[in-house]
Amino acid sequence: MRFRALGVAAAVAGALAVTAAPAGAAQNWQAVSTNSTWHCGGYKTHKVSDNVKFKVCAVINGSRYGQAVLVVQNAASVAVSISGAVSSNFGSNVDCAGYTLNAGFTRGCLAPTKYVGNESIFVVAGRLRLNGVDDWYYDTEFYVP
């Protein structure tokens, strides 16, 4: 009886380990919606497709914490494969995991939140890999009053 219980526990642990891995693989891409705390550059068309656009943003809260974000919009009629990176001069940096972005969707890759203080220039840069081809959104400056 003890072996059977041990076998069931091992099977449950194994199943949890297998199901947990894929969920974490694209954890930094999520639906985004801008508001007054978002400061973004204009959309840039990726060199692979006229239908995939991306931009970088700085999200600054009232306590003067900032977060760098890479935003990707897919206006194509098919899903695309994306990954990339976003970084800032305050260390709000992250590698954006591989992700399938469906047609008509917009997603953001959010870097960690870092303290930026008052009277600061928050500089954000991003790289979008679309179907295996990189394109860059170079340093964009956002003033933090």
PDB file of C-alpha atoms in Angstrom:
ATOM      1  CA  MET A   1       0.000   0.000   0.000  1.00  0.00           C
ATOM      2  CA  ARG A   2       2.847   2.342   0.821  1.00  0.00           C
ATOM      3  CA  PHE A   3       4.419   1.757  -2.629  1.00  0.00           C
ATOM      4  CA  ARG A   4       1.125   2.539  -4.338  1.00  0.00           C
ATOM      5  CA  ALA A   5       0.742   5.845  -2.452  1.00  0.00           C
ATOM      6  CA  LEU A   6       4.337   6.710  -3.239  1.00  0.00           C
ATOM      7  CA  GLY A   7       3.737   5.939  -6.914  1.00  0.00           C
ATOM      8  CA  VAL A   8       0.639   8.171  -7.019  1.00  0.00           C
ATOM      9  CA  ALA A   9       2.521  11.011  -5.305  1.00  0.00           C
ATOM     10  CA  ALA A  10       5.400  10.691  -7.777  1.00  0.00           C
ATOM     11  CA  ALA A  11       2.993  10.690 -10.729  1.00  0.00           C
ATOM     12  CA  VAL A  12       1.222  13.829  -9.444  1.00  0.00           C
ATOM     13  CA  ALA A  13       4.560  15.613  -8.844  1.00  0.00           C
ATOM     14  CA  GLY A  14       5.737  14.620 -12.322  1.00  0.00           C
ATOM     15  CA  ALA A  15       2.528  15.895 -13.932  1.00  0.00           C
ATOM     16  CA  LEU A  16       2.819  19.219 -12.093  1.00  0.00           C
ATOM     17  CA  ALA A  17       6.421  19.610 -13.184  1.00  0.00           C
ATOM     18  CA  VAL A  18       5.515  18.974 -16.826  1.00  0.00           C
ATOM     19  CA  THR A  19       2.541  21.357 -16.836  1.00  0.00           C
ATOM     20  CA  ALA A  20       4.369  24.117 -14.955  1.00  0.00           C
ATOM     21  CA  ALA A  21       7.195  24.530 -17.478  1.00  0.00           C
ATOM     22  CA  PRO A  22       5.212  25.707 -20.550  1.00  0.00           C
ATOM     23  CA  ALA A  23       3.178  28.224 -18.548  1.00  0.00           C
ATOM     24  CA  GLY A  24       6.328  30.015 -17.412  1.00  0.00           C
ATOM     25  CA  ALA A  25       7.892  30.091 -20.869  1.00  0.00           C
ATOM     26  CA  ALA A  26       5.966  33.173 -22.048  1.00  0.00           C
ATOM     27  CA  GLN A  27       5.086  34.707 -18.715  1.00  0.00           C
ATOM     28  CA  ASN A  28       6.371  38.175 -19.583  1.00  0.00           C
ATOM     29  CA  TRP A  29       4.019  38.732 -22.583  1.00  0.00           C
ATOM     30  CA  GLN A  30       0.605  39.994 -21.563  1.00  0.00           C
ATOM     31  CA  ALA A  31      -2.305  42.073 -22.758  1.00  0.00           C
ATOM     32  CA  VAL A  32      -1.577  45.788 -22.338  1.00  0.00           C
ATOM     33  CA  SER A  33      -3.697  48.884 -22.288  1.00  0.00           C
ATOM     34  CA  THR A  34      -2.155  52.343 -22.087  1.00  0.00           C
ATOM     35  CA  ASN A  35      -3.301  55.181 -19.826  1.00  0.00           C
ATOM     36  CA  SER A  36      -1.840  58.430 -18.434  1.00  0.00           C
ATOM     37  CA  THR A  37       1.029  56.601 -16.679  1.00  0.00           C
ATOM     38  CA  TRP A  38       2.256  55.201 -20.027  1.00  0.00           C
ATOM     39  CA  HIS A  39       4.702  57.245 -22.103  1.00  0.00           C
ATOM     40  CA  CYS A  40       5.362  55.621 -25.488  1.00  0.00           C
ATOM     41  CA  GLY A  41       7.238  56.272 -28.675  1.00  0.00           C
ATOM     42  CA  GLY A  42       5.339  55.905 -31.944  1.00  0.00           C
ATOM     43  CA  TYR A  43       4.827  52.511 -33.540  1.00  0.00           C
ATOM     44  CA  LYS A  44       7.603  51.304 -35.856  1.00  0.00           C
ATOM     45  CA  THR A  45       6.936  48.784 -38.643  1.00  0.00           C
ATOM     46  CA  HIS A  46       9.082  45.655 -38.350  1.00  0.00           C
ATOM     47  CA  LYS A  47      11.315  45.092 -41.381  1.00  0.00           C
ATOM     48  CA  VAL A  48       9.853  41.588 -41.933  1.00  0.00           C
ATOM     49  CA  SER A  49       6.191  42.616 -42.210  1.00  0.00           C
ATOM     50  CA  ASP A  50       4.238  45.812 -42.822  1.00  0.00           C
ATOM     51  CA  ASN A  51       1.535  44.325 -40.597  1.00  0.00           C
ATOM     52  CA  VAL A  52       3.584  43.931 -37.413  1.00  0.00           C
ATOM     53  CA  LYS A  53       4.396  47.090 -35.497  1.00  0.00           C
ATOM     54  CA  PHE A  54       6.226  47.648 -32.228  1.00  0.00           C
ATOM     55  CA  LYS A  55       7.125  50.448 -29.829  1.00  0.00           C
ATOM     56  CA  VAL A  56       8.781  51.012 -26.471  1.00  0.00           C
ATOM     57  CA  CYS A  57       7.117  52.585 -23.472  1.00  0.00           C
ATOM     58  CA  ALA A  58       7.975  53.780 -19.983  1.00  0.00           C
ATOM     59  CA  VAL A  59       5.301  53.252 -17.339  1.00  0.00           C
ATOM     60  CA  ILE A  60       5.831  55.684 -14.449  1.00  0.00           C
ATOM     61  CA  ASN A  61       3.685  55.537 -11.311  1.00  0.00           C
ATOM     62  CA  GLY A  62       3.004  58.310  -8.780  1.00  0.00           C
ATOM     63  CA  SER A  63       5.777  57.033  -6.481  1.00  0.00           C
ATOM     64  CA  ARG A  64       8.343  57.545  -9.279  1.00  0.00           C
ATOM     65  CA  TYR A  65       8.881  53.886 -10.075  1.00  0.00           C
ATOM     66  CA  GLY A  66       9.317  53.072 -13.744  1.00  0.00           C
ATOM     67  CA  GLN A  67       8.978  50.026 -15.948  1.00  0.00           C
ATOM     68  CA  ALA A  68      10.237  49.525 -19.510  1.00  0.00           C
ATOM     69  CA  VAL A  69       7.796  47.830 -21.909  1.00  0.00           C
ATOM     70  CA  LEU A  70       8.064  46.456 -25.449  1.00  0.00           C
ATOM     71  CA  VAL A  71       4.635  46.567 -27.130  1.00  0.00           C
ATOM     72  CA  VAL A  72       3.895  44.518 -30.269  1.00  0.00           C
ATOM     73  CA  GLN A  73       0.792  44.788 -32.464  1.00  0.00           C
ATOM     74  CA  ASN A  74      -0.074  42.105 -35.044  1.00  0.00           C
ATOM     75  CA  ALA A  75      -2.368  43.432 -37.795  1.00  0.00           C
ATOM     76  CA  ALA A  76      -1.474  40.507 -40.091  1.00  0.00           C
ATOM     77  CA  SER A  77      -4.060  37.856 -40.973  1.00  0.00           C
ATOM     78  CA  VAL A  78      -1.858  35.090 -39.516  1.00  0.00           C
ATOM     79  CA  ALA A  79      -0.126  34.387 -36.210  1.00  0.00           C
ATOM     80  CA  VAL A  80       3.549  35.333 -35.930  1.00  0.00           C
ATOM     81  CA  SER A  81       6.389  34.117 -33.752  1.00  0.00           C
ATOM     82  CA  ILE A  82       7.932  36.824 -31.554  1.00  0.00           C
ATOM     83  CA  SER A  83      10.587  37.228 -28.875  1.00  0.00           C
ATOM     84  CA  GLY A  84      12.920  40.051 -27.954  1.00  0.00           C
ATOM     85  CA  ALA A  85      14.234  42.249 -25.181  1.00  0.00           C
ATOM     86  CA  VAL A  86      13.581  45.609 -23.562  1.00  0.00           C
ATOM     87  CA  SER A  87      15.939  47.645 -21.406  1.00  0.00           C
ATOM     88  CA  SER A  88      16.321  51.003 -19.676  1.00  0.00           C
ATOM     89  CA  ASN A  89      19.043  53.142 -18.182  1.00  0.00           C
ATOM     90  CA  PHE A  90      17.625  52.373 -14.703  1.00  0.00           C
ATOM     91  CA  GLY A  91      18.074  48.599 -15.009  1.00  0.00           C
ATOM     92  CA  SER A  92      14.490  47.780 -15.915  1.00  0.00           C
ATOM     93  CA  ASN A  93      15.622  45.043 -18.325  1.00  0.00           C
ATOM     94  CA  VAL A  94      14.209  41.708 -19.482  1.00  0.00           C
ATOM     95  CA  ASP A  95      14.561  39.138 -22.250  1.00  0.00           C
ATOM     96  CA  CYS A  96      11.145  38.533 -23.776  1.00  0.00           C
ATOM     97  CA  ALA A  97      10.421  34.818 -24.189  1.00  0.00           C
ATOM     98  CA  GLY A  98       9.299  33.213 -27.436  1.00  0.00           C
ATOM     99  CA  TYR A  99       5.574  33.663 -27.987  1.00  0.00           C
ATOM    100  CA  THR A 100       2.973  33.118 -30.699  1.00  0.00           C
ATOM    101  CA  LEU A 101       1.144  36.404 -31.285  1.00  0.00           C
ATOM    102  CA  ASN A 102      -2.196  35.760 -32.930  1.00  0.00           C
ATOM    103  CA  ALA A 103      -3.641  37.950 -35.672  1.00  0.00           C
ATOM    104  CA  GLY A 104      -5.303  41.097 -34.376  1.00  0.00           C
ATOM    105  CA  PHE A 105      -3.671  40.978 -30.940  1.00  0.00           C
ATOM    106  CA  THR A 106      -1.416  43.418 -29.073  1.00  0.00           C
ATOM    107  CA  ARG A 107       0.880  42.225 -26.296  1.00  0.00           C
ATOM    108  CA  GLY A 108       3.533  43.788 -24.100  1.00  0.00           C
ATOM    109  CA  CYS A 109       6.714  42.424 -22.596  1.00  0.00           C
ATOM    110  CA  LEU A 110       7.130  44.118 -19.223  1.00  0.00           C
ATOM    111  CA  ALA A 111      10.486  44.537 -17.527  1.00  0.00           C
ATOM    112  CA  PRO A 112      10.809  44.776 -13.734  1.00  0.00           C
ATOM    113  CA  THR A 113       9.857  48.010 -11.980  1.00  0.00           C
ATOM    114  CA  LYS A 114      12.761  50.190 -10.763  1.00  0.00           C
ATOM    115  CA  TYR A 115      12.950  53.442  -8.810  1.00  0.00           C
ATOM    116  CA  VAL A 116      13.683  56.407 -11.128  1.00  0.00           C
ATOM    117  CA  GLY A 117      13.144  59.395  -8.815  1.00  0.00           C
ATOM    118  CA  ASN A 118      12.223  62.966  -9.754  1.00  0.00           C
ATOM    119  CA  GLU A 119      13.629  65.067 -12.584  1.00  0.00           C
ATOM    120  CA  SER A 120      14.921  62.014 -14.445  1.00  0.00           C
ATOM    121  CA  ILE A 121      15.298  60.953 -18.036  1.00  0.00           C
ATOM    122  CA  PHE A 122      14.094  57.363 -18.440  1.00  0.00           C
ATOM    123  CA  VAL A 123      15.650  55.887 -21.592  1.00  0.00           C
ATOM    124  CA  VAL A 124      14.091  52.737 -23.106  1.00  0.00           C
ATOM    125  CA  ALA A 125      15.282  50.571 -26.003  1.00  0.00           C
ATOM    126  CA  GLY A 126      13.824  47.383 -27.446  1.00  0.00           C
ATOM    127  CA  ARG A 127      14.531  44.526 -29.816  1.00  0.00           C
ATOM    128  CA  LEU A 128      11.795  42.524 -31.522  1.00  0.00           C
ATOM    129  CA  ARG A 129      12.564  39.190 -33.150  1.00  0.00           C
ATOM    130  CA  LEU A 130       9.798  38.448 -35.641  1.00  0.00           C
ATOM    131  CA  ASN A 131       9.854  35.020 -37.281  1.00  0.00           C
ATOM    132  CA  GLY A 132      13.588  34.808 -36.519  1.00  0.00           C
ATOM    133  CA  VAL A 133      14.597  38.304 -37.743  1.00  0.00           C
ATOM    134  CA  ASP A 134      15.668  41.069 -35.328  1.00  0.00           C
ATOM    135  CA  ASP A 135      14.721  44.730 -35.576  1.00  0.00           C
ATOM    136  CA  TRP A 136      15.548  47.432 -33.019  1.00  0.00           C
ATOM    137  CA  TYR A 137      13.721  50.349 -31.456  1.00  0.00           C
ATOM    138  CA  TYR A 138      16.589  52.567 -30.387  1.00  0.00           C
ATOM    139  CA  ASP A 139      16.859  54.662 -27.253  1.00  0.00           C
ATOM    140  CA  THR A 140      13.749  56.677 -26.611  1.00  0.00           C
ATOM    141  CA  GLU A 141      13.841  59.250 -23.824  1.00  0.00           C
ATOM    142  CA  PHE A 142      10.945  59.961 -21.473  1.00  0.00           C
ATOM    143  CA  TYR A 143      11.079  62.787 -18.929  1.00  0.00           C
ATOM    144  CA  VAL A 144       9.988  61.960 -15.370  1.00  0.00           C
ATOM    145  CA  PRO A 145       8.922  65.207 -13.640  1.00  0.00           C
TER     146      PRO A 145
END
